[in-house]
mmCIF file of C-alpha atoms and ligand atoms in Angstrom:
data_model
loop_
_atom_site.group_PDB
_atom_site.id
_atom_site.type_symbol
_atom_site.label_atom_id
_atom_site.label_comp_id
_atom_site.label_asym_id
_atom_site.label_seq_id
_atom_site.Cartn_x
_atom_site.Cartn_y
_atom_site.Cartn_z
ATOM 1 C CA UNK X 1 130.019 125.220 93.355
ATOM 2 C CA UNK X 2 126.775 126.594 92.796
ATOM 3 C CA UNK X 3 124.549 125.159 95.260
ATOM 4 C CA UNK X 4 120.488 125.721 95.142
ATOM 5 C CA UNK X 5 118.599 125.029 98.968
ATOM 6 C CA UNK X 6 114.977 124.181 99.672
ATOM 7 C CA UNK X 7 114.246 124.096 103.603
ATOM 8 C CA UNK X 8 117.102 126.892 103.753
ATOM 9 C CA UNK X 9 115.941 129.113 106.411
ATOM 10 C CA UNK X 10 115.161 125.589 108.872
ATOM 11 C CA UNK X 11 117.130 124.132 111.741
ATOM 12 C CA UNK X 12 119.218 122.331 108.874
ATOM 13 C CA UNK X 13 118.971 124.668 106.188
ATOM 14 C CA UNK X 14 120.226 127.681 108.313
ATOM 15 C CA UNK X 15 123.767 125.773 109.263
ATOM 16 C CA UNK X 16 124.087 124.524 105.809
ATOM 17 C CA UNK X 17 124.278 127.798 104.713
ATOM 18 C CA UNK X 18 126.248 129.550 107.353
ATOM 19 C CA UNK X 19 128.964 126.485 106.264
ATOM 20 C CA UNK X 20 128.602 126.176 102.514
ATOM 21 C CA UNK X 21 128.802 130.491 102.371
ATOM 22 C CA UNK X 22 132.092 130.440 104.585
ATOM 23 C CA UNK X 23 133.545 127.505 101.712
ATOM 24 C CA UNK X 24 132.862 130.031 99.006
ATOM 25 C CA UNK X 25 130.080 128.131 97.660
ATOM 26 C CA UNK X 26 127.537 130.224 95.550
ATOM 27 C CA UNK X 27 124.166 130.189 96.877
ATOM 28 C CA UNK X 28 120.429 130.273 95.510
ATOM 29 C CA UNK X 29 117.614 129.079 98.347
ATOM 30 C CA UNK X 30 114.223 128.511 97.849
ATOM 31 C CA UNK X 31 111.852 130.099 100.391
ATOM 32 C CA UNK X 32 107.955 129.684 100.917
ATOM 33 C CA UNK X 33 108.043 133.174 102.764
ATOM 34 C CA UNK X 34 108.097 136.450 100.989
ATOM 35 C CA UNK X 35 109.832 138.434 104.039
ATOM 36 C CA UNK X 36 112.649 135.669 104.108
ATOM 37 C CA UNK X 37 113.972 136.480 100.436
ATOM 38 C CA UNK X 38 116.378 138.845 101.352
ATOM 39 C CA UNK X 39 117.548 138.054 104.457
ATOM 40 C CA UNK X 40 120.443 135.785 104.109
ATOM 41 C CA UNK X 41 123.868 137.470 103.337
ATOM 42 C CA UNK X 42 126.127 135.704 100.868
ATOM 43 C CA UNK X 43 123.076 134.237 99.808
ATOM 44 C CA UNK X 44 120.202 135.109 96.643
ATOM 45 C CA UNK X 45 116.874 133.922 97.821
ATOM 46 C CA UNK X 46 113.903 132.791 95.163
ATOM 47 C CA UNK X 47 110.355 132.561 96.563
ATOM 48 C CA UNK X 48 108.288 128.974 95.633
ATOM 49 C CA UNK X 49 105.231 128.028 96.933
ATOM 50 C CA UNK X 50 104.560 123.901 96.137
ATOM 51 C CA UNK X 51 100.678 124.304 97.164
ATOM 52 C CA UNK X 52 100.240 126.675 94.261
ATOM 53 C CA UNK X 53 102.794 124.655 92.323
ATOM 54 C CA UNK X 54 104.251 128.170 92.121
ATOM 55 C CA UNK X 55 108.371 128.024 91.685
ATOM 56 C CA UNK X 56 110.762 130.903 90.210
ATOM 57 C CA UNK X 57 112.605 129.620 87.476
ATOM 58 C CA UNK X 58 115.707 131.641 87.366
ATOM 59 C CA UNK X 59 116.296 129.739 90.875
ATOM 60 C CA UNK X 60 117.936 127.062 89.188
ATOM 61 C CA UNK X 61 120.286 129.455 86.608
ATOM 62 C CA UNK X 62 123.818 127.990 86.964
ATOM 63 C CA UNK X 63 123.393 125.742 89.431
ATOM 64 C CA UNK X 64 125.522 122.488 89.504
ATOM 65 C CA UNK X 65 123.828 120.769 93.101
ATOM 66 C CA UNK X 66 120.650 121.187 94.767
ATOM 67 C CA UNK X 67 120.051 120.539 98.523
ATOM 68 C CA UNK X 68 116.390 119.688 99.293
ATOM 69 C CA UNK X 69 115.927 119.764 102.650
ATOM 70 C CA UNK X 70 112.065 121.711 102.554
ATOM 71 C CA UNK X 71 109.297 119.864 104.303
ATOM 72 C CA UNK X 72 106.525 121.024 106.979
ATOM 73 C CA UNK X 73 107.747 120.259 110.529
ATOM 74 C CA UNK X 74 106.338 117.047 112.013
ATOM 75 C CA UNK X 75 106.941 118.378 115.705
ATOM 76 C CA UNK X 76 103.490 119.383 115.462
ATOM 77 C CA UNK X 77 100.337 117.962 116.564
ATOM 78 C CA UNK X 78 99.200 115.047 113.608
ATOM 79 C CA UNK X 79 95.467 116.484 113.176
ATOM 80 C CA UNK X 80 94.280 115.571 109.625
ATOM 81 C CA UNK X 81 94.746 118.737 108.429
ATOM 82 C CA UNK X 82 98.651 118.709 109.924
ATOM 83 C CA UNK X 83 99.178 115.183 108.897
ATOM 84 C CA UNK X 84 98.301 116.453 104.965
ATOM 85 C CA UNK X 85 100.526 119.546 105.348
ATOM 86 C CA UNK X 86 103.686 117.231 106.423
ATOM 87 C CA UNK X 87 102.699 114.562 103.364
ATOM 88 C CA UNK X 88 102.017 116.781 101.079
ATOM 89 C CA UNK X 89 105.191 119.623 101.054
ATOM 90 C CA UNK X 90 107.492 116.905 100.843
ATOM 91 C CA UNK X 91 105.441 115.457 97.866
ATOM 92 C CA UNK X 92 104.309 118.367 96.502
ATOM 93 C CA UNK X 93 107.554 120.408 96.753
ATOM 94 C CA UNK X 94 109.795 117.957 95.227
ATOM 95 C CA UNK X 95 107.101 116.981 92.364
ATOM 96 C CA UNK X 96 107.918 120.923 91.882
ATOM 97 C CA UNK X 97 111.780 120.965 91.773
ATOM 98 C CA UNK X 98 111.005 117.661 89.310
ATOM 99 C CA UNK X 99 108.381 119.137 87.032
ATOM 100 C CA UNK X 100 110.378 122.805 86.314
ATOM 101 C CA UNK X 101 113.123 120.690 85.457
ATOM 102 C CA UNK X 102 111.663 118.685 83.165
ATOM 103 C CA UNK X 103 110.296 121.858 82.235
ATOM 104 C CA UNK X 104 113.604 123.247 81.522
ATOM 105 C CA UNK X 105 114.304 120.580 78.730
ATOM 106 C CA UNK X 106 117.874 119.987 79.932
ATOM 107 C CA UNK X 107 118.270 124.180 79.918
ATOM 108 C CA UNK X 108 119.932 123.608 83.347
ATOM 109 C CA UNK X 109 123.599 122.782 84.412
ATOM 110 C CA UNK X 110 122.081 120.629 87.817
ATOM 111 C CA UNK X 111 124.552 117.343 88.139
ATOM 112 C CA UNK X 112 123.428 116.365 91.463
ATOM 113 C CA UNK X 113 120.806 116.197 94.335
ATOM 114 C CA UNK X 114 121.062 115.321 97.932
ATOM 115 C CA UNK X 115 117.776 114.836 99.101
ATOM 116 C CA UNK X 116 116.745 115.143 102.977
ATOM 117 C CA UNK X 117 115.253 111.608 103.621
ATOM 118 C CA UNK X 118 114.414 110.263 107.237
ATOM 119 C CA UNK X 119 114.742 107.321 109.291
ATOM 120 C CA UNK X 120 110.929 107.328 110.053
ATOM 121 C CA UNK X 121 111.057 105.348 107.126
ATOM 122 C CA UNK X 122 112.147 102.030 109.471
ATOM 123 C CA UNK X 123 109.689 100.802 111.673
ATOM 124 C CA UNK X 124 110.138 100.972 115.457
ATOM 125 C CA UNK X 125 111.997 97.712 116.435
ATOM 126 C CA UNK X 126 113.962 96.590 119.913
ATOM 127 C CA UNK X 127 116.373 94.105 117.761
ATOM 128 C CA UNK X 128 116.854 95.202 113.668
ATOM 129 C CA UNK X 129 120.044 97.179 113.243
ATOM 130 C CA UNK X 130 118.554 99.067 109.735
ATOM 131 C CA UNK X 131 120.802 99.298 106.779
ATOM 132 C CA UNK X 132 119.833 101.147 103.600
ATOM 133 C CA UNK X 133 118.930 98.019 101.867
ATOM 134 C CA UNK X 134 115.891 97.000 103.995
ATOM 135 C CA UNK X 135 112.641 97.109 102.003
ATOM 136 C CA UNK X 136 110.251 99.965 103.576
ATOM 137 C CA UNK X 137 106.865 98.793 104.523
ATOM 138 C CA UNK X 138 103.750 101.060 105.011
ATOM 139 C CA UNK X 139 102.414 100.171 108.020
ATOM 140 C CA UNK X 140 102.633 103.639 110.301
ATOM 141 C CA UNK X 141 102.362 107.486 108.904
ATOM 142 C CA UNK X 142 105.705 108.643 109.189
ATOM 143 C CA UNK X 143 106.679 105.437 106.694
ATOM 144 C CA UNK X 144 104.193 106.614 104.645
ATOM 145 C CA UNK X 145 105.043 109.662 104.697
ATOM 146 C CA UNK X 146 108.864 108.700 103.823
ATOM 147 C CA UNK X 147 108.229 106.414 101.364
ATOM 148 C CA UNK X 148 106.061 108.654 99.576
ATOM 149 C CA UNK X 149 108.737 111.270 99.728
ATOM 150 C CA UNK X 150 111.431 109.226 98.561
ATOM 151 C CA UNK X 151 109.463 107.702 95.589
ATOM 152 C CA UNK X 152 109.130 112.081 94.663
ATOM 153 C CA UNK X 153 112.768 112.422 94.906
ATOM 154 C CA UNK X 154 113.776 109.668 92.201
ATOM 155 C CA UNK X 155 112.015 111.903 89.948
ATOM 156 C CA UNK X 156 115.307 113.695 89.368
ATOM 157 C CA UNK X 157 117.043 110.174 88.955
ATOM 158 C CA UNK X 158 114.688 109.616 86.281
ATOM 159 C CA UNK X 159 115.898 112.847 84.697
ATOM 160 C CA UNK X 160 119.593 111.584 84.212
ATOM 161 C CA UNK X 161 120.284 113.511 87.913
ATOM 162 C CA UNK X 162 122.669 111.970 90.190
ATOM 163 C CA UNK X 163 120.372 111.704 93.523
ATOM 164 C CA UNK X 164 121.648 110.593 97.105
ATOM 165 C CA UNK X 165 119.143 110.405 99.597
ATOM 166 C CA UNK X 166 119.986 110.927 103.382
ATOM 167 C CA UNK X 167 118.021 109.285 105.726
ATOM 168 C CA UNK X 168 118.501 112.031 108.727
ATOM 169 C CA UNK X 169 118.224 111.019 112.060
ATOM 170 C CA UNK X 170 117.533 113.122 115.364
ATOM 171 C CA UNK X 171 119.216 115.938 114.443
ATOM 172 C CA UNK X 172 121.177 117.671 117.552
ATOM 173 C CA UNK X 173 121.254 121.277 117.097
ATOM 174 C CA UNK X 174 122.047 124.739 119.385
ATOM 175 C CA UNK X 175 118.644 126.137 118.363
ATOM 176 C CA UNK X 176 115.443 123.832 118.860
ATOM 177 C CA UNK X 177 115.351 121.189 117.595
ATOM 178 C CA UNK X 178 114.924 118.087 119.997
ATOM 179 C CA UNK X 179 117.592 119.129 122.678
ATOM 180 C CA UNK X 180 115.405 122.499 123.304
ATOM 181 C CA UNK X 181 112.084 121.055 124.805
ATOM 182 C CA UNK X 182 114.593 118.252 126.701
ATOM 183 C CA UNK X 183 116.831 121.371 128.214
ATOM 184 C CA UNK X 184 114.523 122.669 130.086
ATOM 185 C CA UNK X 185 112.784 120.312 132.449
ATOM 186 C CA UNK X 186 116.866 119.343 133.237
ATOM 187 C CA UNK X 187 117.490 122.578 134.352
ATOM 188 C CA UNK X 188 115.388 121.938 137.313
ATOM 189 C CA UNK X 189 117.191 118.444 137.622
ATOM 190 C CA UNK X 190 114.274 116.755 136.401
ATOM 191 C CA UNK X 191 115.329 114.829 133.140
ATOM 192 C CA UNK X 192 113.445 111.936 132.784
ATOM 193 C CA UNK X 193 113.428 109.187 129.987
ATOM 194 C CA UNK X 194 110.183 108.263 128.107
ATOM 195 C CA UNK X 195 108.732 105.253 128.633
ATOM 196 C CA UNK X 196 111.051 102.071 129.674
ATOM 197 C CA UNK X 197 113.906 104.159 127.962
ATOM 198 C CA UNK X 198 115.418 101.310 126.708
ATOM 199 C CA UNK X 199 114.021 102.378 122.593
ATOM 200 C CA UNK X 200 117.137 103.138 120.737
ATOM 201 C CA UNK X 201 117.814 106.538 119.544
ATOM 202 C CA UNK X 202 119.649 107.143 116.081
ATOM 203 C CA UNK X 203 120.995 110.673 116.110
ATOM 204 C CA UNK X 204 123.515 113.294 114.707
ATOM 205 C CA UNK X 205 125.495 116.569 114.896
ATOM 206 C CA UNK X 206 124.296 119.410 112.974
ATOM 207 C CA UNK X 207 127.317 119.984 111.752
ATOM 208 C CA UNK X 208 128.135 116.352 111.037
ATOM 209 C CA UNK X 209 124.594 116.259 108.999
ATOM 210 C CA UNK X 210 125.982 119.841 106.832
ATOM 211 C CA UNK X 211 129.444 118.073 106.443
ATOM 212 C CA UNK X 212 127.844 114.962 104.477
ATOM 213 C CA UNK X 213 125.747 117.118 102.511
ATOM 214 C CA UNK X 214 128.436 119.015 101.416
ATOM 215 C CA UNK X 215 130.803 115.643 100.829
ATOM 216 C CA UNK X 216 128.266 114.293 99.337
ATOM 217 C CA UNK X 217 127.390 116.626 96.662
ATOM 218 C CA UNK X 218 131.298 117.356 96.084
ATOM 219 C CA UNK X 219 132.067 113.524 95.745
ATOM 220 C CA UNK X 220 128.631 112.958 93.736
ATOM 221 C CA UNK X 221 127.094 110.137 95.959
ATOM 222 C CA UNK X 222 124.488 108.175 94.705
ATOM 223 C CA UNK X 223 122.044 105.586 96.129
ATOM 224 C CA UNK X 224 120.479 106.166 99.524
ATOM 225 C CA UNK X 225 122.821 106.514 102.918
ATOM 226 C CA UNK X 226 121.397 106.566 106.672
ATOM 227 C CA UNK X 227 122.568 110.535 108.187
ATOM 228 C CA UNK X 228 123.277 109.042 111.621
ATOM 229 C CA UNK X 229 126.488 109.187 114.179
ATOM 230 C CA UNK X 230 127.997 105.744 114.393
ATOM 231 C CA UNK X 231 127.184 105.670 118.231
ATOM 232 C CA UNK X 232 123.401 105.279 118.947
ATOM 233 C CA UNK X 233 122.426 105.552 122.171
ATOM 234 C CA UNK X 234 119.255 104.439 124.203
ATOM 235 C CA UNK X 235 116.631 107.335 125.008
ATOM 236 C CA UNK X 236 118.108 106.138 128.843
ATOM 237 C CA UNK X 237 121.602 107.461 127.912
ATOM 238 C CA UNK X 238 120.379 110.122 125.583
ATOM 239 C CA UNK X 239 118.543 111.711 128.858
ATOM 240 C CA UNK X 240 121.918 110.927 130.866
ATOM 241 C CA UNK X 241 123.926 112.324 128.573
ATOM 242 C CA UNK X 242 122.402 115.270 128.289
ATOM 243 C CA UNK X 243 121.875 115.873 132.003
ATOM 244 C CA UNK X 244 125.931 114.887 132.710
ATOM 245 C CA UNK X 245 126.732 117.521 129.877
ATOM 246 C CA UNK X 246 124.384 120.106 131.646
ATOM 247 C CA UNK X 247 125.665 118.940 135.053
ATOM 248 C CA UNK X 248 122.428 118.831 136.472
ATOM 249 C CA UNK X 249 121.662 115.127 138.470
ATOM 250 C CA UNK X 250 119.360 112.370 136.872
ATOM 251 C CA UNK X 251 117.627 110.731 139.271
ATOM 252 C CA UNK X 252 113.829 110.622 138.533
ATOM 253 C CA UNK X 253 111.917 107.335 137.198
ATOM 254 C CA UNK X 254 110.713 107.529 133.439
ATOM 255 C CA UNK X 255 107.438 108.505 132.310
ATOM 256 C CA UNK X 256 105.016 106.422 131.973
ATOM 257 C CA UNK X 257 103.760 105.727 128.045
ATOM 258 C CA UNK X 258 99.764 105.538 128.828
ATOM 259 C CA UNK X 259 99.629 109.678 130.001
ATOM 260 C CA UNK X 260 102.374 110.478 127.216
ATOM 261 C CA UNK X 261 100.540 108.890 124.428
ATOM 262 C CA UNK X 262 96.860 110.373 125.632
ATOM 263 C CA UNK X 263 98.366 113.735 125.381
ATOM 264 C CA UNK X 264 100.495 113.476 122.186
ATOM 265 C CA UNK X 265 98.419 111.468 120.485
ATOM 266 C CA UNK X 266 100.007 109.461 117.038
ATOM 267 C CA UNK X 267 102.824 111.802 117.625
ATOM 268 C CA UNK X 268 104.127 109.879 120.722
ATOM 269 C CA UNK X 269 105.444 107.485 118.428
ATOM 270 C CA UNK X 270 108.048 110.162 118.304
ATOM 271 C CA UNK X 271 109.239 109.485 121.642
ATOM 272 C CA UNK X 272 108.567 105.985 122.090
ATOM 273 C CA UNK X 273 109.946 104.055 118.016
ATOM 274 C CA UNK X 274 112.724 102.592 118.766
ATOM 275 C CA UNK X 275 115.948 102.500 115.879
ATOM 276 C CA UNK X 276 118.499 101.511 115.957
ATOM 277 C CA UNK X 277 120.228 102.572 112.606
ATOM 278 C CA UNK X 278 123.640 101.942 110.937
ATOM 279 C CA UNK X 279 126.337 104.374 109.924
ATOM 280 C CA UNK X 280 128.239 101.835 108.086
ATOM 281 C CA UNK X 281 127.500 102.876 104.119
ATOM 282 C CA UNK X 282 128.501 106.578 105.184
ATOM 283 C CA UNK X 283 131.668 105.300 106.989
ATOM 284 C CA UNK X 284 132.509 103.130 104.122
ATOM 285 C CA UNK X 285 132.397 105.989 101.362
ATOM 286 C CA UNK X 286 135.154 107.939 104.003
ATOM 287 C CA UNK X 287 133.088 110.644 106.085
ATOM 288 C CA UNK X 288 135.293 111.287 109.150
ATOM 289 C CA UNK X 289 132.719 112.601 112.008
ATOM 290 C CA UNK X 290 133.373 115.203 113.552
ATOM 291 C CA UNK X 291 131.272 113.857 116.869
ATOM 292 C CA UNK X 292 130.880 110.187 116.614
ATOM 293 C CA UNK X 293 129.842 110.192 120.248
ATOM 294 C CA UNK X 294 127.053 111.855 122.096
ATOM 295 C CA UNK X 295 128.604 113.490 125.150
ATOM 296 C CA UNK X 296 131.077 115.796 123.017
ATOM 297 C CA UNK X 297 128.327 116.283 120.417
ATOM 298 C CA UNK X 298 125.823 117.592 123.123
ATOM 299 C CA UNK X 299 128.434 119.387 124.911
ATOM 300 C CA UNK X 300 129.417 121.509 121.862
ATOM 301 C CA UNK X 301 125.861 122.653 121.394
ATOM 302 C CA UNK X 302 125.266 123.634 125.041
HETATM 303 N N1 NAP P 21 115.534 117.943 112.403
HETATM 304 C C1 NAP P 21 115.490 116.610 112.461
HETATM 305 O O1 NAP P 21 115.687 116.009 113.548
HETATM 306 C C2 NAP P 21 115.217 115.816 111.209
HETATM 307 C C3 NAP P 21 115.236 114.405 111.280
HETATM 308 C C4 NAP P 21 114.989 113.679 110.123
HETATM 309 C C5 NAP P 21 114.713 114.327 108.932
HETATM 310 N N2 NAP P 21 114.694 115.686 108.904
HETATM 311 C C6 NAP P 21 114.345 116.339 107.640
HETATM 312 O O2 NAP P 21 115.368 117.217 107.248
HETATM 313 C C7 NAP P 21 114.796 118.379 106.631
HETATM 314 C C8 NAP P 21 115.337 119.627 107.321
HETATM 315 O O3 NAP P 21 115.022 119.523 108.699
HETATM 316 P P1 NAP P 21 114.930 120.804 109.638
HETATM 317 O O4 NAP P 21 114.934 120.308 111.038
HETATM 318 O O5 NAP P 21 115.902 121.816 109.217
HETATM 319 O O6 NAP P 21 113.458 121.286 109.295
HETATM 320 P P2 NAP P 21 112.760 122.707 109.693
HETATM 321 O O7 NAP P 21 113.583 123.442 110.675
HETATM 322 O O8 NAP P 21 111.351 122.371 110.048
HETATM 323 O O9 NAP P 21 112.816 123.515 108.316
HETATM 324 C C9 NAP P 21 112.220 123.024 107.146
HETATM 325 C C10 NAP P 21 112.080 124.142 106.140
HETATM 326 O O10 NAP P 21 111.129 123.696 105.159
HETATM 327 C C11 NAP P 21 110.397 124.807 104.695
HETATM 328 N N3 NAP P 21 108.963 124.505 104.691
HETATM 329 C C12 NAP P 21 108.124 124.433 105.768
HETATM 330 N N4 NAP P 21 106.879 124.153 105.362
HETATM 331 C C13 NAP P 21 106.943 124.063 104.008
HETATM 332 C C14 NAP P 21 105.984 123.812 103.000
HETATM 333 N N5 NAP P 21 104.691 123.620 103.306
HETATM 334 N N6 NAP P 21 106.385 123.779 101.700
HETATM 335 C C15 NAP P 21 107.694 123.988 101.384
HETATM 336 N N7 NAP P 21 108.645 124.268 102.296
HETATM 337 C C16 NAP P 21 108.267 124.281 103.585
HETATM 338 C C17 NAP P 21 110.645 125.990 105.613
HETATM 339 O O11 NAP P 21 111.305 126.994 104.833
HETATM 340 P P3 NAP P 21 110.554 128.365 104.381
HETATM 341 O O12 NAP P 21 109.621 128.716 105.508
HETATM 342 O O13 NAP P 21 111.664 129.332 104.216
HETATM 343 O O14 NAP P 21 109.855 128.029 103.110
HETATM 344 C C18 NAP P 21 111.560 125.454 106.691
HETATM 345 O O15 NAP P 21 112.616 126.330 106.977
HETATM 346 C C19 NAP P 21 113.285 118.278 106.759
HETATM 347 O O16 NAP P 21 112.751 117.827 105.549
HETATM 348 C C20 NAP P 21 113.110 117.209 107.828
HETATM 349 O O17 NAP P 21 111.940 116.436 107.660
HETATM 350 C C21 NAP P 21 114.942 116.453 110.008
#
């Protein structure tokens, strides 16, 4: 297949690659950085830039499935200005991919899209066990930020464009990602849960996450489908876990919220939303994980 990426060079983007390259897929990525076109082997890069609504075109020559996975990091701090940056690439960019399409007047051999969704989109909640079907609500800034994005990406369903959306949990990863910042203070034994740790976390294997792109754009899924393992675990046993796998004690109390949230600000919602999400849709179209469970899954990235 000939598969186009946006977000290519990212924590996802970069395994997706590594993966899709090694199945003999054909790839064209989208980068917003100059200095990054050439630097993928097996791969032809094509620079965009979605603030200047600037896109080459010859990115999407031949290409049967697009990945769009682009979007401005939201481990950052949510000033205003930060807060419009991680709105407004997911908007803008896929309004982009949307437009030169349309643009293209059906000049284009794209079938299908799988579209990088989250599960910010579900409010924080002790007791809802989310499934695909509930109706978002915009009550915080990462749901508006989601539903906003999501709304962008049936632009290509509206084109005649099959288009599966993955809500993405925590993604687990060798490089960054959440487990880097959590390594370290474990190291020095010192893992600690946030908060009461009892807020569920919804999470999954890199690799899992490149698998069910890959399935998914093979099979031609449609409709939207929650990226999580089938195993969430409480940010308790997430801190556990990771400290068992590092074999490094756990033993101190959790941190307190009120310090957490004065110096994180919004962003400590990151650390403190509790969801618990469900797996079944993706288990019921036949994705086989890989690592279903945490300790394996964190153990393999170590
Ligand atoms: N990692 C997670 O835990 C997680 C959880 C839920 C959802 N997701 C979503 O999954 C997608 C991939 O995640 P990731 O962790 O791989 O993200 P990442 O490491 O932050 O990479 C995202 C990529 O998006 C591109 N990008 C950054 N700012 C941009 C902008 N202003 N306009 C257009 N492109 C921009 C960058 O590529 P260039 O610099 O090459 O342009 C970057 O490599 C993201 O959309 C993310 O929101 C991730």
């Amino acid at each position: 297949m000939k598969i186009l990426v946006s977000g290519a060079t990212g924590l996802v983007g970069s395994v997706l690659l590594e993966q899709a390259i090694a199945q003999g897929h054909e790839i064209h990525y989208l980068t917003t950085r100059k200095n990054q076109l050439d630097t993928i082997s097996g791969a032809k890069g094509f620079y965009w830039n979605p603030k200047k609504n600037e896109i080459d075109f010859k990115c999407f020559e031949g290409v049967e499935v697009l990945i769009h996975l682009a979007g401005a990091s939201i481990s950052q701090r949510w000033t205003t200005k930060n807060k419009k940056e991680i709105l407004d690439s997911r908007v803008d960019g896929t309004n982009l991919l949307v437009n030169t399409l349309k643009q293209l007047h059906g000049n284009h051999q794209l079938e299908q899209v799988v579209a990088a969704s989250a599960i910010g989109i579900y409010p924080s909640s002790f007791s809802t066990v989310y499934t695909e079907d509930y109706t978002p609500q915009s009550n915080s800034f990462l749901e508006e930020v989601v539903i906003a994005w999501e709304k962008a990406e049936d632009g290509f369903a509206r084109l005649g464009i099959k288009l599966c959306k993955l809500r993405i949990g925590l993604v687990l990863t060798a490089k960054g990602g959440v487990l880097g910042p959590l390594k370290i203070p474990n190291w020095f034994g010192l893992g600690a849960a946030f908060g009461n740790g009892q807020q569920t976390q919804s999470w999954i294997h890199v690799d899992d996450l490149v698998t069910l792109s890959l399935q998914a754009s093979t099979e031609q899924w449609e409709g939207i489908f929650n990226a999580v393992s089938p195993q969430p675990v409480s940010q308790k046993e997430f801190t556990r876990t990771l400290a068992k796998a590092m074999r490094r004690p756990y033993f101190m109390p959790s941190l307190p919220q009120l310090p957490i949230r004065l110096v994180m600000g919004e962003m400590s919602t990151l650390v403190f939303n509790s969801q618990n999400v469900s797996a079944a849709k993706v288990l019921q179209k036949g994705f086989k994980y890989q690592y279903p469970d945490l300790f394996p899954a964190i153990k393999s990235l170590l």
